[in-house]
mmCIF file of C-alpha atoms in Angstrom:
data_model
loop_
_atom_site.group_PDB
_atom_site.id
_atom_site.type_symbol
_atom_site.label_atom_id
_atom_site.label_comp_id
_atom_site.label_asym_id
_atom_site.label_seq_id
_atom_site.Cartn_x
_atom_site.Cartn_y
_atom_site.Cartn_z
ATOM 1 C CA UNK Q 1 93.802 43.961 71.661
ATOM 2 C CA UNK Q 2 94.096 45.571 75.230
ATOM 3 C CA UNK Q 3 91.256 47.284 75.365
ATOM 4 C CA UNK Q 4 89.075 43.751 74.054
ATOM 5 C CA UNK Q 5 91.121 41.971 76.877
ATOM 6 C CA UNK Q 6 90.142 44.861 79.258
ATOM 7 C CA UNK Q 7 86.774 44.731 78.275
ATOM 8 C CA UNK Q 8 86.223 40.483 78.787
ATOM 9 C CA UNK Q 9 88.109 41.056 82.211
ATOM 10 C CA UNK Q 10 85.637 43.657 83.232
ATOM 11 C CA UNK Q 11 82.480 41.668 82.091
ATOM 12 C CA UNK Q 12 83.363 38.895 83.311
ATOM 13 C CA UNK Q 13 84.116 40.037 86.419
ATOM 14 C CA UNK Q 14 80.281 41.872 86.737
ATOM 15 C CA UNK Q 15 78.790 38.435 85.711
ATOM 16 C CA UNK Q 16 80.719 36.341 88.402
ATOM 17 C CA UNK Q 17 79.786 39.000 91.051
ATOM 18 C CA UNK Q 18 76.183 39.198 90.304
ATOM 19 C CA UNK Q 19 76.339 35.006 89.155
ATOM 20 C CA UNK Q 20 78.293 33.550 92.067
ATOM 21 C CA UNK Q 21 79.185 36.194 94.832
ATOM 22 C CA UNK Q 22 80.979 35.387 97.576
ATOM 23 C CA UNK Q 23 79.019 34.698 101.147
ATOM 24 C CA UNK Q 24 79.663 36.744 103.539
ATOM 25 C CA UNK Q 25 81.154 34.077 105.880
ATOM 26 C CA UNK Q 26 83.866 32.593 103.510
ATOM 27 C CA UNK Q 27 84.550 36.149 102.116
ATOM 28 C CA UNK Q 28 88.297 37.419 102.728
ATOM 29 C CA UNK Q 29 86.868 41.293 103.210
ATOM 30 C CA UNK Q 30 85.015 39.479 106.430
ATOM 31 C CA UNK Q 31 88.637 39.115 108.204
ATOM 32 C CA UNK Q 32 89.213 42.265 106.605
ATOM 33 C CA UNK Q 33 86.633 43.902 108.849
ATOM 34 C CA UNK Q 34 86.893 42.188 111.968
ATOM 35 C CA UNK Q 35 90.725 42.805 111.632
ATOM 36 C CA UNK Q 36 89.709 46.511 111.733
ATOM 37 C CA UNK Q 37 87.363 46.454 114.446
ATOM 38 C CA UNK Q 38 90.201 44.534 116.246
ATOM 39 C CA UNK Q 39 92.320 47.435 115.695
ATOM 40 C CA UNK Q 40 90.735 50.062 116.868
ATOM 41 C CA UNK Q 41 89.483 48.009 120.174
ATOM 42 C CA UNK Q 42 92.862 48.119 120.586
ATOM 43 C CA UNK Q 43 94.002 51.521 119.944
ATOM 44 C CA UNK Q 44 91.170 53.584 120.748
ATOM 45 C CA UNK Q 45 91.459 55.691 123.996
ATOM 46 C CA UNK Q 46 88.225 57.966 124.502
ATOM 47 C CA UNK Q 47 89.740 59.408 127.524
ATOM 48 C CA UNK Q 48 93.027 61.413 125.692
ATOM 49 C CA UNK Q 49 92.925 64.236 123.559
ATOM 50 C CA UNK Q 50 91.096 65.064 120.577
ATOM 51 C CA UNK Q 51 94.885 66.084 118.690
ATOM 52 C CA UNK Q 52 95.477 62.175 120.346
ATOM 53 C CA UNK Q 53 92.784 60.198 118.754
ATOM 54 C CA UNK Q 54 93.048 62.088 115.785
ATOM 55 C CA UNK Q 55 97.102 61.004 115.415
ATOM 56 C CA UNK Q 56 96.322 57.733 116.655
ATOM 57 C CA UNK Q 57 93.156 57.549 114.001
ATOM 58 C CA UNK Q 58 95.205 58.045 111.002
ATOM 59 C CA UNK Q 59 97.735 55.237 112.342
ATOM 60 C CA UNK Q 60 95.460 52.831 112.893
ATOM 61 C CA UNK Q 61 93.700 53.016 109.502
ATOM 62 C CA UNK Q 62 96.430 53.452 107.259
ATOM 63 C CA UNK Q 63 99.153 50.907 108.665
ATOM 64 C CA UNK Q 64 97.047 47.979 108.111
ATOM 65 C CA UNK Q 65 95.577 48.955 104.382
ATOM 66 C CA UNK Q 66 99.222 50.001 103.732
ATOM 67 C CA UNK Q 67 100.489 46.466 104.403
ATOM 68 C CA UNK Q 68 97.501 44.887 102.423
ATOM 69 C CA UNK Q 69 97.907 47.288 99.228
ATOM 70 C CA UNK Q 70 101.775 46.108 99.703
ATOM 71 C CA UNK Q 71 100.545 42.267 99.683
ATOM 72 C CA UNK Q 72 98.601 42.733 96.306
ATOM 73 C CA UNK Q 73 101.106 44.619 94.573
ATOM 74 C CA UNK Q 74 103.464 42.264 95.431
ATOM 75 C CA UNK Q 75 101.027 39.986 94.087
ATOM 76 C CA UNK Q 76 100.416 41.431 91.109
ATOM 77 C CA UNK Q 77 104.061 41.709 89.923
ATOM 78 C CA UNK Q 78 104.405 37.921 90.895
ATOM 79 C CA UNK Q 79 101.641 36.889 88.561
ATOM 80 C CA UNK Q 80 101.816 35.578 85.054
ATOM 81 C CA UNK Q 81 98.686 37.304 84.091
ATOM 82 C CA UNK Q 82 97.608 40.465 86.169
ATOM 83 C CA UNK Q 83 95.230 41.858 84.127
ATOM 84 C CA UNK Q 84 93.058 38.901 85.223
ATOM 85 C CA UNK Q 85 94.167 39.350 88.849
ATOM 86 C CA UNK Q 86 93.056 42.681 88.885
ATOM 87 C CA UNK Q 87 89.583 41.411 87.024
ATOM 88 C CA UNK Q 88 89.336 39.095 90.557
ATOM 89 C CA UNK Q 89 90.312 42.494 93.186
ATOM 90 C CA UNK Q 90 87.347 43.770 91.164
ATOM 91 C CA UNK Q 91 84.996 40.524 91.330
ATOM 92 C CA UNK Q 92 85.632 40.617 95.508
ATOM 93 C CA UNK Q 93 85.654 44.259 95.670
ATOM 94 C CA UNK Q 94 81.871 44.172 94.661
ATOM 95 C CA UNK Q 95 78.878 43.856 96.683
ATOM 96 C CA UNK Q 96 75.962 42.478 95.306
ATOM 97 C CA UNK Q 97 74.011 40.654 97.982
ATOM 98 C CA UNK Q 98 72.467 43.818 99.266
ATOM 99 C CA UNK Q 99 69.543 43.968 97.375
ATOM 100 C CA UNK Q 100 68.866 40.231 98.359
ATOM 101 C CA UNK Q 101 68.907 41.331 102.073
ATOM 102 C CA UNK Q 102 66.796 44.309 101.497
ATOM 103 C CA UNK Q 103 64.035 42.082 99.346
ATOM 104 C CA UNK Q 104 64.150 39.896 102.668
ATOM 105 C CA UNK Q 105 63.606 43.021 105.385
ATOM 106 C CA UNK Q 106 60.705 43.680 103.125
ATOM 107 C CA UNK Q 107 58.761 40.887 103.243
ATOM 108 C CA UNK Q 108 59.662 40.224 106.928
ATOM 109 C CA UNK Q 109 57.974 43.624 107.391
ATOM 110 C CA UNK Q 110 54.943 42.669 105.477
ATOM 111 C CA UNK Q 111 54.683 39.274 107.024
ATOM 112 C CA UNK Q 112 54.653 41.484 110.557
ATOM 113 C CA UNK Q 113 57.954 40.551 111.972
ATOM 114 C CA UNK Q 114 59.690 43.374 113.058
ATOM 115 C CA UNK Q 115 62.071 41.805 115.508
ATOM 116 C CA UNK Q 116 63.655 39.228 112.859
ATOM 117 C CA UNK Q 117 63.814 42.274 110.361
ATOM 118 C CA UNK Q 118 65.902 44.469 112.660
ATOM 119 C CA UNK Q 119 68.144 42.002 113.472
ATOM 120 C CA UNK Q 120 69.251 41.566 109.735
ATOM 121 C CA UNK Q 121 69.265 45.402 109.307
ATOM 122 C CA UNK Q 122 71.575 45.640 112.406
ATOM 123 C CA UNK Q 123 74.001 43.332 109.964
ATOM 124 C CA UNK Q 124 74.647 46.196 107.684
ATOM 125 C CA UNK Q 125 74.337 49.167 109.709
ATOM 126 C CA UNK Q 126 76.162 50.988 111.926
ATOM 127 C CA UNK Q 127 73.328 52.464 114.244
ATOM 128 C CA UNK Q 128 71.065 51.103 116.430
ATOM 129 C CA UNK Q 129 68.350 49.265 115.662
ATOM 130 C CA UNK Q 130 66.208 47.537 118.659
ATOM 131 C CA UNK Q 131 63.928 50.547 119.021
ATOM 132 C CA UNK Q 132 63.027 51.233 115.699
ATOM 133 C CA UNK Q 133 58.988 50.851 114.173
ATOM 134 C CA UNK Q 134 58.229 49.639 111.221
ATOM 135 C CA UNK Q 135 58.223 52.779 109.310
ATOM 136 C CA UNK Q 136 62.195 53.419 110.771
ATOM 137 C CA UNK Q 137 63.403 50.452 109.950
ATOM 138 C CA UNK Q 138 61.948 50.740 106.184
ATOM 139 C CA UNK Q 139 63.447 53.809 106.111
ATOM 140 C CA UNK Q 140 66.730 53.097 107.655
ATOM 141 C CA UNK Q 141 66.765 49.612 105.175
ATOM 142 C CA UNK Q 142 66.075 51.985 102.393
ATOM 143 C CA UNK Q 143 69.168 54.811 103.221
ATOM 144 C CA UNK Q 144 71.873 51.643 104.173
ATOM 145 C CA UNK Q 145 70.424 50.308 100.514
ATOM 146 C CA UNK Q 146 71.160 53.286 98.680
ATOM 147 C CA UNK Q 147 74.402 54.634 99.726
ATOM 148 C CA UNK Q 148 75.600 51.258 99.727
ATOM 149 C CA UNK Q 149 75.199 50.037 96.435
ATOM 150 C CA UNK Q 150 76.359 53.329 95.203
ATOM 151 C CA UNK Q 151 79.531 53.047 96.758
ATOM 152 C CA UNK Q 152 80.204 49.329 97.391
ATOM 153 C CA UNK Q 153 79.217 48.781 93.763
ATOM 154 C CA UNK Q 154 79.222 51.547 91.328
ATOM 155 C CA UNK Q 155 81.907 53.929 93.010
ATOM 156 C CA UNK Q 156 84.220 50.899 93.325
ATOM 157 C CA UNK Q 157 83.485 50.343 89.035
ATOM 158 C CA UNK Q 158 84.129 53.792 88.773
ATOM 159 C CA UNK Q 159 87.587 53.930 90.749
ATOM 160 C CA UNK Q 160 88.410 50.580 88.560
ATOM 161 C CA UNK Q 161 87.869 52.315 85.200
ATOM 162 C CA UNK Q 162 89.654 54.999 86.378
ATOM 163 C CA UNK Q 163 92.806 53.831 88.303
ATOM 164 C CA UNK Q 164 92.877 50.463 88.223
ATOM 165 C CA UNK Q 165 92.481 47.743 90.327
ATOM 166 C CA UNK Q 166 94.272 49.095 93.021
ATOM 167 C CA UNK Q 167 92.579 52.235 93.456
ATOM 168 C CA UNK Q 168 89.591 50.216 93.737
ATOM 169 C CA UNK Q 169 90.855 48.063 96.455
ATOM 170 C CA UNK Q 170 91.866 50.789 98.114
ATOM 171 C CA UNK Q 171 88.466 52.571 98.365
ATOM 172 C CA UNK Q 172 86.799 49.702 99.164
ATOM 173 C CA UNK Q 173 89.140 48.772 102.238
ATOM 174 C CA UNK Q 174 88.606 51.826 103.369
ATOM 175 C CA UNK Q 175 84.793 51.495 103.783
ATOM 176 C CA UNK Q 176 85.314 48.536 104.853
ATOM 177 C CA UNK Q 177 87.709 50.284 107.682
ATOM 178 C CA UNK Q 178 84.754 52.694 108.077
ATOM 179 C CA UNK Q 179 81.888 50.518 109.161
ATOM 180 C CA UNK Q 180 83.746 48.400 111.186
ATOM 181 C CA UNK Q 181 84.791 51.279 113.443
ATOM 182 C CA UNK Q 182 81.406 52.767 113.565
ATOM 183 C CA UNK Q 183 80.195 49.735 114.788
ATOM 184 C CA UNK Q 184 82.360 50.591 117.606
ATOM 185 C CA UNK Q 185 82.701 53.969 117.989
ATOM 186 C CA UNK Q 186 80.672 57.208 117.713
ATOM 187 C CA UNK Q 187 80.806 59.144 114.521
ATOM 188 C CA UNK Q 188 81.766 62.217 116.036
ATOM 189 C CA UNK Q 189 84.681 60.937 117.420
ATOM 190 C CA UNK Q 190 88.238 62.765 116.487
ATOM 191 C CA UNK Q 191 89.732 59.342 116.329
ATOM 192 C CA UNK Q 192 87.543 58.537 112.952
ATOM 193 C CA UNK Q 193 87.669 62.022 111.096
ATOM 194 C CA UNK Q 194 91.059 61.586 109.117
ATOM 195 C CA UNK Q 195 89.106 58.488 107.894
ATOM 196 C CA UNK Q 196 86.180 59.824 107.151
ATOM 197 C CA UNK Q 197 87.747 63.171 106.160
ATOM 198 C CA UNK Q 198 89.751 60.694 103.191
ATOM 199 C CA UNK Q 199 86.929 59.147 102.018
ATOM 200 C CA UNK Q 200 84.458 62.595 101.354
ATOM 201 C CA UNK Q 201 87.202 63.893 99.982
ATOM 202 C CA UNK Q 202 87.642 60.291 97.130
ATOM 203 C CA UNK Q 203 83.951 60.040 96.900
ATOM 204 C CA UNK Q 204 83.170 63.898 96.031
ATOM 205 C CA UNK Q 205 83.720 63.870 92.354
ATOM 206 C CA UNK Q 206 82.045 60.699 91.661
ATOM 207 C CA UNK Q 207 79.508 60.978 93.462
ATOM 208 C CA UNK Q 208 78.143 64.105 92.263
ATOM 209 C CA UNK Q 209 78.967 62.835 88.637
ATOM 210 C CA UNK Q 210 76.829 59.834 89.046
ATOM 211 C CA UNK Q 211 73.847 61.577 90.848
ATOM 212 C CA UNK Q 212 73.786 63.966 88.267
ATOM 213 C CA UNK Q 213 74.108 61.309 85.291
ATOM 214 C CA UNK Q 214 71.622 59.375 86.851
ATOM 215 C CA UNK Q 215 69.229 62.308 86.923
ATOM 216 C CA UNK Q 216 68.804 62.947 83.371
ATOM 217 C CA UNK Q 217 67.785 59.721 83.253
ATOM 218 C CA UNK Q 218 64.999 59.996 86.384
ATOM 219 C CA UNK Q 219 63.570 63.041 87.657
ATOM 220 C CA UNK Q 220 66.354 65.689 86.803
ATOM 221 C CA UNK Q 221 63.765 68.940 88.110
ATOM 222 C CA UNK Q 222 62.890 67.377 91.484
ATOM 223 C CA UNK Q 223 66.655 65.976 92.042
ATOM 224 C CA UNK Q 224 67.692 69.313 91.326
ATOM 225 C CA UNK Q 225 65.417 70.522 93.707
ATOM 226 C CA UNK Q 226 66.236 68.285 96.576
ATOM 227 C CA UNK Q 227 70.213 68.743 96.179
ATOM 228 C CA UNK Q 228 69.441 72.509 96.344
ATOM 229 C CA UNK Q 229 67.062 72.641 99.441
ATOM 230 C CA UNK Q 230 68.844 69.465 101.414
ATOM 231 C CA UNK Q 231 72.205 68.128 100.216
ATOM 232 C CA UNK Q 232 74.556 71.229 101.220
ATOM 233 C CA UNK Q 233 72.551 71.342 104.485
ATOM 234 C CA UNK Q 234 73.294 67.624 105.137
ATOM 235 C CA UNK Q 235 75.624 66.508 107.488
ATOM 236 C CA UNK Q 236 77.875 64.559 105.398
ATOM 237 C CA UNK Q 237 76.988 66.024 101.923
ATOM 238 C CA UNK Q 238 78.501 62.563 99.713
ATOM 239 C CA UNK Q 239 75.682 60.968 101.614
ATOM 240 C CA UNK Q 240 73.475 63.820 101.260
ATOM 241 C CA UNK Q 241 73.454 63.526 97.182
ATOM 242 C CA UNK Q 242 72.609 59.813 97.506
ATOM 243 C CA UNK Q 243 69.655 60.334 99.501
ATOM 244 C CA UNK Q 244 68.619 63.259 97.388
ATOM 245 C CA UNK Q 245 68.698 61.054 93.863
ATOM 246 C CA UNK Q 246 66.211 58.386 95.504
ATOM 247 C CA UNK Q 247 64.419 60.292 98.145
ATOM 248 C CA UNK Q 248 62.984 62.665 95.064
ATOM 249 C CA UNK Q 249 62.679 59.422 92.892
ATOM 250 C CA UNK Q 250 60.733 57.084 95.660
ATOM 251 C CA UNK Q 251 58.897 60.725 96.707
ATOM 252 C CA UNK Q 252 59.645 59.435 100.392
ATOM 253 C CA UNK Q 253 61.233 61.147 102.855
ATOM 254 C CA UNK Q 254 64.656 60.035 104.344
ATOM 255 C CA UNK Q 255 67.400 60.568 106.599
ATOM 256 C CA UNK Q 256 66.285 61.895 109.972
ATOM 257 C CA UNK Q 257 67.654 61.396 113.442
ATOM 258 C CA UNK Q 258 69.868 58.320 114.440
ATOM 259 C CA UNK Q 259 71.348 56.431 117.509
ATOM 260 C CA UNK Q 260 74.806 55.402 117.846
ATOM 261 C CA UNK Q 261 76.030 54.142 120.844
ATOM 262 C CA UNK Q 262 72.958 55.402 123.404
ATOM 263 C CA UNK Q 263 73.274 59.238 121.937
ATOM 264 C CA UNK Q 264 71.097 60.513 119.299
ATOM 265 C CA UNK Q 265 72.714 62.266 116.076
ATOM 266 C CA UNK Q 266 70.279 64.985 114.980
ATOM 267 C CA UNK Q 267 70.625 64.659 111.083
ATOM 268 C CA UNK Q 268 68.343 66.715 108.378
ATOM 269 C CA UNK Q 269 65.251 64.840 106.802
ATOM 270 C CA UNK Q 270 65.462 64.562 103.051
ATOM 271 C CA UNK Q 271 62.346 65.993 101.501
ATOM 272 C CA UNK Q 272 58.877 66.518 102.755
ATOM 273 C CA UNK Q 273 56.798 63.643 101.522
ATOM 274 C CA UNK Q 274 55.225 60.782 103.284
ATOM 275 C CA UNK Q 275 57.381 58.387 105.322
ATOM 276 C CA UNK Q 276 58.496 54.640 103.573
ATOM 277 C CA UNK Q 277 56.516 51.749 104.043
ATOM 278 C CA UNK Q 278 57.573 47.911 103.179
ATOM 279 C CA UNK Q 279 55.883 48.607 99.483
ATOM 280 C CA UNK Q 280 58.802 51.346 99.056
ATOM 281 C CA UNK Q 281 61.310 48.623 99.602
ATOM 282 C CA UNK Q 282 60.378 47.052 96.355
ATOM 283 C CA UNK Q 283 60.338 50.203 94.529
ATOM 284 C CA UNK Q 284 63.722 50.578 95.635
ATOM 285 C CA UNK Q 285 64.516 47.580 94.107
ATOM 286 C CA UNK Q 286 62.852 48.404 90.723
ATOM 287 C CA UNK Q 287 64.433 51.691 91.001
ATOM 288 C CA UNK Q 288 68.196 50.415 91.479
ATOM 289 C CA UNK Q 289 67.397 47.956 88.514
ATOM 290 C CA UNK Q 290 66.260 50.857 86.156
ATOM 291 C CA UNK Q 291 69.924 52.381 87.163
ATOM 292 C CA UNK Q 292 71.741 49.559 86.830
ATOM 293 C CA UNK Q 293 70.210 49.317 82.941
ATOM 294 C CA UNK Q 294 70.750 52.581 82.290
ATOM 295 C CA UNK Q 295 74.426 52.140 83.854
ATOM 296 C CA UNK Q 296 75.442 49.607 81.811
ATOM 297 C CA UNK Q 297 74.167 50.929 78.721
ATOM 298 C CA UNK Q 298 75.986 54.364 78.929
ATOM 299 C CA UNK Q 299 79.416 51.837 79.748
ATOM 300 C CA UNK Q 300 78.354 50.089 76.621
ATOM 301 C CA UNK Q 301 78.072 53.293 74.983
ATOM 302 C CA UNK Q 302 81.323 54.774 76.228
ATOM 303 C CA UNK Q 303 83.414 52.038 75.087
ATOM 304 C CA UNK Q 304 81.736 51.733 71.751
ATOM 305 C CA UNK Q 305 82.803 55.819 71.471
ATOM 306 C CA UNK Q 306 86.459 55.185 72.680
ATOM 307 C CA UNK Q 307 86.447 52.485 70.502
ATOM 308 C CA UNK Q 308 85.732 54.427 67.242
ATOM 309 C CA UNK Q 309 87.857 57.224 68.208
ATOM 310 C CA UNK Q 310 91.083 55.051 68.812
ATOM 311 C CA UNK Q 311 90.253 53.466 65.087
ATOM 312 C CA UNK Q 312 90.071 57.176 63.756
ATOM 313 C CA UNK Q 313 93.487 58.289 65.337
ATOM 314 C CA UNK Q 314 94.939 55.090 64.470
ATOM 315 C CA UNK Q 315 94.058 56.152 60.369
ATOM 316 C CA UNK Q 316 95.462 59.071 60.755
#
């Protein structure tokens, strides 16, 4: 009976997020994020040490999801039904408005207008934007697309089926923690490694585990290929796999240099092919879709399998 109650609280929780998600503006992770970036406005000192803003880093990001992880449980042991409160952390913990976005940078692009599609990239990423072409900001539109939905959708499902509600929560406040202050400061900076350090080290397993699943199910040989001759060369190798699984799938070429703040970040190209174009945008789209099938399918699966082996130890 727990695991059919589990099962309608997930589902229904995937429908309202895809049905009715939240808008940005009246969405509580939006205070979320500017409470961040108030933070480390606040707290951030370029000028001291590096052993300083290091200290001072893992302070400023942990007292603040601390007290909100403290809030929900609190919450949860107040409520009459928290299975179903957890089935709402979930429903708010998902994005799925970023393939809307990246449908619209597409046909902006087509339509030839450059200047209204890099101000809604510069809306979900951290770098700059203003001096990018056409072909960078398909390209740039393509990598935020990517490693976004894997981890602001399917990592946070993953963490949920794994740990709970909480654990989910957790991992998504702090990427939520981790944009906001690289919208602020550089991603070198000692002051956001312990965050950054936290989240490679949550994200390694599952990432790999879903790039690789995902493979069999695309182009396993030249995924392979691309995770042997770029990802453990890339400078942050979670972010590395992702690119790998679509840049060999698209047969584009990603990554590349970036600006943050006025300084360029020399980062490795992924793959050798031909650079995106707007086109690639919807076969980004297509592609995500064919994962998302495939996705829910294998959950589908995997129940149906736990299912049949609870029934057989339950006989015996």
């Amino acid at each position: 009976m727990q695991a059919l109650q589990g099962l309608l609280i997930f589902a229904v929780a995937l429908l309202c997020a895809h049905s009715f998600p939240v808008l940005s503006s009246y969405h509580p992770f939006t205070l979320f994020e500017l409470t961040f970036k108030g933070v480390v406005q606040r707290v951030y000192r370029p000028k001291h040490t590096k052993n300083y803003q290091f200290l001072s880093g893992i302070l400023a990001f942990s007292l603040p999801i601390l007290t909100l992880l403290t809030l929900a449980l609190g919450l949860s042991m107040l409520a009459f039904h928290p299975q179903w409160l957890g089935g709402l952390v979930l429903y708010l913990c998902l994005d799925t408005q970023t393939a809307t976005r990246t449908k619209r940078i597409a046909t902006l692009l087509k339509q030839g207008q450059k200047a209204t599609a890099r101000q809604l990239l510069s809306t979900i990423v951290a770098r700059e934007v203003d001096t990018l072409s056409s072909i960078g900001i398909a390209k740039a539109c393509i990598d935020s697309t990517a490693m976004r939905t894997i981890r602001h959708y399917y990592l946070v499902i993953v963490f949920y089926l794994i740990a709970g509600p909480i654990a989910a929560l957790t991992y998504k406040l702090l990427l939520l923690c981790n944009h906001a202050w690289r919208t602020e400061i550089k991603p070198n900076s000692a002051f956001i490694k312990p965050l950054s350090g936290l989240l490679n080290v949550l994200e390694w397993l599952p990432v790999r585990g879903f790039v690789l699943i995902m493979a069999f199910s695309l182009n396993y040989k030249k995924v392979r290929h691309y995770l042997k001759h770029y990802a453990r060369f890339f400078y942050q190798k979670n972010s590395g796999w992702i690119l790998c699984l679509f840049a060999a799938n698209l047969h584009i070429q990603l990554g590349g240099p970036c600006l943050y703040h006025g300084e360029r970040f020399k980062k490795m190209r992924v793959g050798s092919e031909r650079h995106p174009e707007p086109n690639d945008l919807i076969a980004l789209l297509a592609l995500l879709k064919r994962i998302q099938v495939f996705s829910g399918l294998l959950l589908v699966l995997t129940w149906v399998l736990s299912l049949i082996v609870m029934q057989l130890l339950s006989i015996k």
